[in-house]
XYZ file of N, CA and C in Angstrom:
528
model
N 134.441 79.287 124.156
C 135.280 80.233 123.954
C 134.748 80.948 122.863
N 134.545 82.483 122.896
C 134.078 83.194 121.578
C 135.246 83.875 120.951
N 134.823 84.072 119.700
C 135.981 84.766 118.862
C 135.865 86.227 119.335
N 137.287 86.811 119.061
C 137.509 88.157 119.435
C 136.503 88.999 118.500
N 135.909 90.082 119.465
C 134.945 91.107 118.496
C 135.778 92.072 117.647
N 135.195 92.339 116.406
C 135.845 93.166 115.560
C 134.599 94.425 115.309
N 134.958 95.357 114.502
C 134.147 96.181 113.863
C 133.556 95.788 112.726
N 132.225 95.750 112.410
C 131.582 95.355 111.122
C 132.570 95.445 109.943
N 132.519 94.626 109.060
C 133.476 94.866 107.946
C 132.712 95.984 107.039
N 133.559 96.610 106.347
C 133.226 97.774 105.240
C 133.539 97.290 103.953
N 132.394 97.144 103.086
C 132.701 97.147 101.607
C 132.754 98.340 101.044
N 133.384 98.858 100.216
C 133.507 99.847 99.335
C 133.419 99.486 97.874
N 132.481 100.254 97.274
C 132.358 99.862 95.769
C 133.040 100.800 94.983
N 134.225 100.724 94.575
C 134.738 101.852 93.874
C 134.417 101.906 92.254
N 133.947 103.137 91.978
C 133.838 103.171 90.522
C 133.510 104.878 90.334
N 133.373 105.136 89.266
C 132.954 106.581 88.787
C 131.463 106.859 89.173
N 130.700 105.639 89.158
C 129.178 105.676 89.563
C 128.948 105.868 91.111
N 129.738 105.369 91.811
C 129.551 105.642 93.199
C 130.166 106.885 93.796
N 131.393 107.144 93.318
C 132.367 108.355 93.610
C 133.225 108.015 94.803
N 133.084 106.385 95.244
C 133.758 106.093 96.424
C 135.234 105.680 95.817
N 136.126 105.997 96.926
C 137.621 105.664 96.521
C 138.127 104.746 97.922
N 139.158 104.109 97.555
C 139.595 103.415 98.666
C 140.896 103.897 99.201
N 141.462 104.881 98.522
C 142.721 105.510 99.024
C 142.631 106.150 100.381
N 141.582 106.582 100.989
C 141.451 107.023 102.501
C 141.669 105.864 103.245
N 141.163 104.586 103.074
C 141.154 103.431 103.905
C 142.695 102.920 103.742
N 143.245 102.809 102.594
C 144.556 102.373 102.570
C 145.643 103.432 103.240
N 145.321 104.698 103.057
C 146.326 105.492 103.589
C 146.164 105.566 105.359
N 144.904 105.072 105.726
C 144.712 105.068 107.134
C 145.251 103.960 107.540
N 145.320 102.697 106.775
C 146.058 101.595 107.283
C 147.599 101.803 107.303
N 148.053 102.238 106.230
C 149.355 102.437 106.255
C 149.960 103.512 107.322
N 149.282 104.530 107.588
C 149.588 105.288 108.693
C 149.656 104.883 109.929
N 148.693 104.001 110.200
C 148.483 103.224 111.571
C 149.544 102.266 111.542
N 150.168 101.542 110.514
C 151.159 100.695 110.637
C 152.465 101.265 110.727
N 152.643 102.599 110.257
C 153.820 103.278 110.515
C 153.986 103.738 111.844
N 152.920 103.864 112.642
C 152.945 104.187 114.133
C 153.251 103.063 114.807
N 152.585 102.013 114.395
C 152.582 100.517 115.411
C 152.435 99.467 114.330
N 153.907 99.152 113.827
C 153.574 97.967 112.811
C 153.300 96.671 113.288
N 152.455 96.009 112.498
C 152.122 94.663 112.602
C 153.215 93.642 112.822
N 153.518 92.725 113.168
C 154.298 91.687 113.413
C 154.582 91.035 111.998
N 153.444 91.106 111.430
C 153.438 90.213 109.875
C 152.455 90.930 108.971
N 152.860 91.322 107.563
C 152.026 91.963 106.868
C 151.918 91.082 105.456
N 150.749 90.828 104.703
C 150.728 90.113 103.725
C 150.237 90.855 102.562
N 150.755 91.124 101.423
C 150.318 91.966 100.263
C 150.275 90.878 99.191
N 149.038 90.568 98.790
C 148.749 89.446 97.219
C 148.183 90.526 96.203
N 148.670 90.613 95.205
C 148.081 91.297 93.974
C 148.831 90.936 92.848
N 147.786 90.451 91.583
C 148.591 89.907 90.454
C 149.294 91.108 89.848
N 149.012 92.294 90.103
C 149.479 93.429 89.537
C 149.791 94.693 90.665
N 150.740 95.147 90.579
C 151.093 96.261 91.593
C 151.626 97.422 90.946
N 151.267 98.747 91.277
C 151.897 99.876 90.891
C 152.511 100.584 91.855
N 153.485 101.432 91.863
C 154.198 102.176 92.842
C 153.252 103.285 93.063
N 151.901 103.326 93.398
C 151.177 104.486 93.560
C 151.679 105.222 94.677
N 151.064 106.747 94.616
C 151.314 107.615 95.662
C 150.306 107.212 96.979
N 150.562 106.764 97.877
C 149.529 106.498 99.036
C 149.336 107.574 100.060
N 150.387 108.508 100.408
C 150.197 109.360 101.357
C 150.662 110.794 100.715
N 149.681 111.801 100.747
C 149.785 112.890 100.068
C 150.534 113.795 101.400
N 151.639 114.309 101.490
C 151.881 115.042 102.659
C 152.432 116.447 102.156
N 151.968 117.117 101.064
C 152.344 118.396 100.572
C 152.250 119.475 101.528
N 150.985 119.330 102.413
C 150.739 120.361 103.220
C 151.314 120.119 104.735
N 152.237 119.160 104.895
C 152.798 118.916 106.101
C 152.114 118.333 107.187
N 150.769 117.797 106.859
C 149.807 117.242 107.659
C 150.204 116.061 108.448
N 151.264 115.153 107.933
C 151.700 114.119 108.456
C 153.154 113.996 108.651
N 153.698 115.328 109.024
C 155.060 115.549 109.285
C 155.502 114.598 110.681
N 154.487 114.400 111.585
C 154.756 113.766 112.843
C 155.121 112.238 112.667
N 154.430 111.815 111.515
C 154.789 110.473 111.155
C 155.971 110.336 110.552
N 156.563 111.107 109.571
C 157.592 111.046 108.779
C 158.989 111.670 109.224
N 158.685 112.206 110.412
C 159.953 112.762 111.080
C 160.829 113.906 110.329
N 161.802 113.701 110.751
C 162.760 114.784 110.069
C 163.099 114.578 108.655
N 162.385 113.462 107.797
C 162.445 113.487 106.497
C 161.313 114.312 105.900
N 161.830 115.092 104.897
C 161.081 116.010 104.186
C 160.126 115.448 102.984
N 159.084 114.411 103.468
C 158.591 113.847 102.670
C 157.019 114.583 102.185
N 157.197 114.739 100.966
C 155.856 115.371 100.505
C 154.817 114.448 99.995
N 155.267 113.315 99.214
C 154.520 112.247 98.699
C 155.114 111.243 99.053
N 154.425 110.049 99.625
C 155.093 108.700 100.037
C 154.398 107.693 99.121
N 155.313 106.980 98.389
C 154.624 105.885 97.376
C 154.354 104.541 98.148
N 153.632 103.533 97.513
C 153.459 102.525 98.292
C 154.700 101.622 98.756
N 155.714 101.456 97.915
C 157.078 100.897 98.041
C 157.739 101.386 99.355
N 157.648 102.809 99.451
C 158.239 103.542 100.498
C 157.645 103.209 101.734
N 156.279 103.341 101.626
C 155.562 103.046 102.910
C 155.668 101.742 103.543
N 155.733 100.834 102.628
C 155.792 99.293 103.129
C 157.412 99.327 103.520
N 158.297 99.810 102.975
C 159.764 99.833 103.518
C 159.810 100.373 104.864
N 159.241 101.498 104.973
C 159.328 102.130 106.339
C 158.485 101.417 107.423
N 157.632 100.584 106.982
C 156.764 99.611 107.863
C 157.694 98.486 108.281
N 158.552 98.009 107.227
C 159.376 96.926 107.565
C 160.374 97.416 108.346
N 161.071 98.655 108.251
C 161.976 99.120 108.984
C 161.539 99.299 110.428
N 160.415 99.442 110.900
C 159.710 99.434 111.871
C 159.657 98.006 112.717
N 159.945 97.039 111.879
C 159.832 95.964 112.296
C 158.973 94.650 112.003
N 158.070 95.144 110.926
C 157.143 94.091 110.462
C 157.649 93.437 109.458
N 157.472 92.140 109.474
C 158.003 91.121 108.292
C 156.678 91.231 107.054
N 157.389 91.799 105.895
C 156.465 91.778 104.965
C 156.633 90.768 103.997
N 155.571 90.374 103.247
C 155.496 89.387 102.346
C 154.607 89.907 101.289
N 155.404 89.746 99.870
C 154.451 90.252 98.832
C 154.537 89.499 97.720
N 153.376 89.045 97.301
C 153.102 87.946 96.492
C 152.353 88.447 95.056
N 153.124 88.429 94.202
C 152.386 88.990 92.780
C 152.914 88.018 91.426
N 152.457 88.682 90.414
C 153.015 87.722 89.299
C 154.358 88.224 88.576
N 154.922 87.296 88.081
C 156.285 87.754 87.491
C 155.728 88.367 86.173
N 155.545 89.661 86.230
C 154.958 90.451 84.980
C 155.941 91.926 84.884
N 156.208 92.127 83.726
C 156.911 93.194 83.611
C 156.173 94.615 84.053
N 154.882 94.628 84.166
C 154.138 95.715 84.932
C 154.522 95.950 86.318
N 154.827 94.904 86.836
C 155.094 95.010 88.594
C 156.524 95.467 88.832
N 157.439 95.376 87.970
C 158.905 95.504 87.867
C 159.285 96.937 88.674
N 158.624 97.955 88.209
C 158.978 99.194 88.752
C 159.061 99.180 90.197
N 157.540 98.686 90.735
C 157.482 98.750 92.215
C 158.312 97.878 92.813
N 158.564 96.455 92.363
C 159.476 95.512 92.996
C 160.889 95.673 93.023
N 161.338 96.407 91.920
C 162.624 97.110 92.244
C 162.908 97.966 93.115
N 161.951 99.021 93.295
C 162.139 99.941 94.251
C 162.027 99.264 95.675
N 160.886 98.371 95.774
C 160.725 97.795 97.198
C 161.867 96.948 97.476
N 162.542 96.297 96.527
C 163.710 95.335 96.906
C 164.846 96.093 97.487
N 165.131 97.308 96.852
C 166.064 98.149 97.188
C 165.699 98.879 98.656
N 164.519 99.144 98.736
C 164.377 100.060 100.201
C 164.025 99.101 101.316
N 163.372 97.746 100.866
C 163.334 96.715 102.190
C 164.050 95.506 101.718
N 165.182 95.300 101.719
C 165.879 94.037 101.202
C 165.616 92.752 101.974
N 165.274 92.884 103.349
C 164.770 91.963 104.001
C 163.299 91.445 103.778
N 162.791 92.207 103.272
C 161.128 91.668 103.029
C 161.183 90.410 101.851
N 159.988 89.732 102.014
C 160.087 88.631 101.159
C 159.310 88.767 99.814
N 159.712 88.774 98.537
C 158.795 88.849 97.505
C 158.710 87.614 96.741
N 157.475 87.140 96.431
C 157.354 85.924 95.740
C 156.586 86.172 94.496
N 157.331 85.942 93.355
C 156.673 85.960 91.976
C 156.157 84.552 91.809
N 154.710 84.572 91.426
C 154.151 83.231 91.304
C 153.088 83.602 90.102
N 153.264 82.824 88.882
C 152.216 83.158 87.810
C 150.877 82.775 88.214
N 150.564 81.826 89.170
C 148.998 81.548 89.623
C 148.385 82.647 90.431
N 149.177 83.263 90.840
C 148.407 84.247 92.105
C 147.378 85.373 91.158
N 146.258 85.091 91.767
C 145.084 86.080 91.428
C 144.459 86.717 92.514
N 144.532 86.315 93.809
C 144.004 86.901 94.896
C 144.497 88.356 95.068
N 143.614 89.134 95.681
C 143.989 90.456 96.018
C 143.484 90.563 97.558
N 144.779 90.796 98.314
C 144.629 90.605 99.627
C 145.806 91.521 100.480
N 145.415 92.266 101.355
C 146.487 93.104 102.006
C 146.056 92.993 103.410
N 147.008 92.469 104.628
C 146.531 92.048 105.883
C 147.560 92.306 106.716
N 147.201 92.783 107.870
C 148.246 92.768 109.087
C 147.627 92.098 110.245
N 148.145 92.465 111.440
C 147.655 91.530 112.754
C 146.485 91.777 112.847
N 145.854 92.892 112.716
C 144.399 93.142 113.246
C 143.583 93.647 112.159
N 144.005 93.749 110.767
C 142.973 94.144 109.725
C 143.254 93.560 108.592
N 142.224 93.417 107.689
C 142.193 92.680 106.405
C 141.504 93.660 105.495
N 142.175 93.764 104.100
C 141.568 94.424 103.049
C 141.430 93.355 101.994
N 140.441 92.945 101.431
C 140.346 91.686 100.240
C 139.282 92.032 99.665
N 139.345 91.773 98.236
C 138.425 92.116 97.181
C 138.766 91.838 95.781
N 138.335 92.698 94.816
C 138.613 92.471 93.406
C 139.716 93.314 92.905
N 140.141 94.352 93.917
C 141.020 95.477 93.368
C 142.483 95.066 93.491
N 143.142 95.317 92.082
C 144.725 95.186 92.359
C 145.001 96.508 92.831
N 146.082 96.407 93.435
C 147.085 97.651 94.057
C 147.626 98.547 92.962
N 146.853 98.798 92.009
C 147.427 99.644 90.971
C 146.382 100.972 90.802
N 147.102 102.028 89.932
C 146.305 103.372 90.001
C 144.919 103.046 89.287
N 144.873 102.001 88.000
C 143.633 101.694 87.515
C 142.758 101.150 88.439
N 143.231 100.141 89.273
C 142.361 99.274 90.411
C 141.648 100.235 91.403
N 142.544 101.179 91.681
C 142.231 102.106 92.866
C 141.200 103.391 92.342
N 141.463 103.704 90.854
C 140.867 104.765 90.492
C 139.844 104.837 89.424
N 140.150 103.554 88.622
C 139.173 103.591 87.415
C 138.395 102.501 87.248
N 138.666 101.331 87.786
C 137.766 100.213 87.487
C 136.440 100.071 88.758
N 135.720 99.360 88.240
C 134.526 99.172 89.225
C 135.419 97.796 90.097
N 135.258 98.150 91.210
C 135.873 97.200 92.187
C 134.928 97.293 93.612
N 135.339 96.016 94.067
C 134.600 95.967 95.559
C 135.889 95.612 96.624
N 136.168 96.310 97.394
C 136.911 95.784 98.684
C 136.328 96.148 99.926
N 136.551 94.937 100.655
C 135.935 94.895 102.033
C 137.278 94.950 102.984
N 137.135 95.671 104.049
C 137.795 96.242 105.051
C 137.347 95.662 106.280
N 138.353 94.945 106.998
C 137.676 94.351 108.275
C 138.946 94.858 109.234
N 138.248 95.251 110.712
C 139.386 95.496 111.726
C 138.762 94.660 112.709
N 139.842 94.029 113.454
C 139.429 93.035 114.555
C 138.862 91.681 114.048
N 138.341 90.884 115.058
C 137.571 89.857 114.937
C 138.744 88.666 114.383
N 138.210 87.698 114.004
C 139.342 86.436 113.809
C 139.618 86.529 112.186
N 138.931 87.117 111.416
C 139.463 87.131 109.941
C 140.806 87.488 109.615
N 141.238 88.684 110.220
C 142.785 88.869 109.719
C 143.911 87.703 110.303
N 143.480 87.399 111.539
C 144.339 86.130 111.824
C 144.196 84.970 111.124
N 142.934 84.632 110.823
C 142.919 83.567 110.041
C 143.544 83.685 108.469
N 143.423 84.946 107.904
C 143.879 85.023 106.688
C 145.283 85.058 106.609
N 146.031 85.488 107.573
C 147.477 85.529 107.906
C 147.837 83.990 107.851
N 147.152 83.167 108.610
C 147.473 81.759 108.777
C 147.509 80.924 107.494
N 146.259 81.313 107.011
C 146.142 80.811 105.330
C 147.124 81.189 104.338
N 147.551 82.381 104.415
C 148.550 83.145 103.580
C 149.886 82.310 103.742
N 150.151 82.156 104.969
C 151.560 81.492 105.478
C 151.600 80.176 105.098
N 150.550 79.397 105.379
C 150.381 77.945 104.904
C 150.755 77.840 103.362
N 149.880 78.553 102.674
C 149.918 78.475 101.170
C 151.238 78.922 100.584
N 151.894 80.160 100.861
C 152.857 80.844 100.183
C 154.350 80.452 100.970
N 154.223 79.820 102.070
C 155.501 79.691 102.919
C 155.577 78.172 103.482
N 154.428 77.419 102.940
C 154.455 75.995 103.234
C 154.094 75.671 104.716
N 153.820 76.670 105.534
C 153.751 76.385 107.043
C 154.973 76.337 107.612
N 156.224 76.677 106.982
C 157.337 76.818 107.728
C 157.811 78.146 108.250
N 158.844 78.381 108.986
C 159.358 79.334 109.714
C 159.048 79.293 111.497
């Protein structure tokens, strides 16, 4: 039996030198999830900021947000909307004051989502049913816009499923 075929992974090296940014990939992932949510989504990042992820000031994503008059969608709101669409969301981060504005808002917007605050977490991974973003970047403004970072984005293939299984086993003890 052969593994499912996916598109080749794309590595984005974010920095002032390359001029590349990860925001268009993250926005595409989140918009795709808003239309067709994954069954399960994992977000691991030692530090998380409630960054703006979808700029809808011109109304180009009104079809996604429906009757809501959303001009800017923040990370916590996008994840909460995806959870409302049926995805089980797990967020793993450090218990650090830096993360509290994101976590506080996310817990209010998505009370059924799981938040694990674990001091040893250092991995940076965001994955759903059929996609995987992983690399050195924290999901913060600094990580996405200022620091030199590398993020690999994979669609299809066996990597997203394997990552979800590994994360489930590691952070949920294989239960559920």
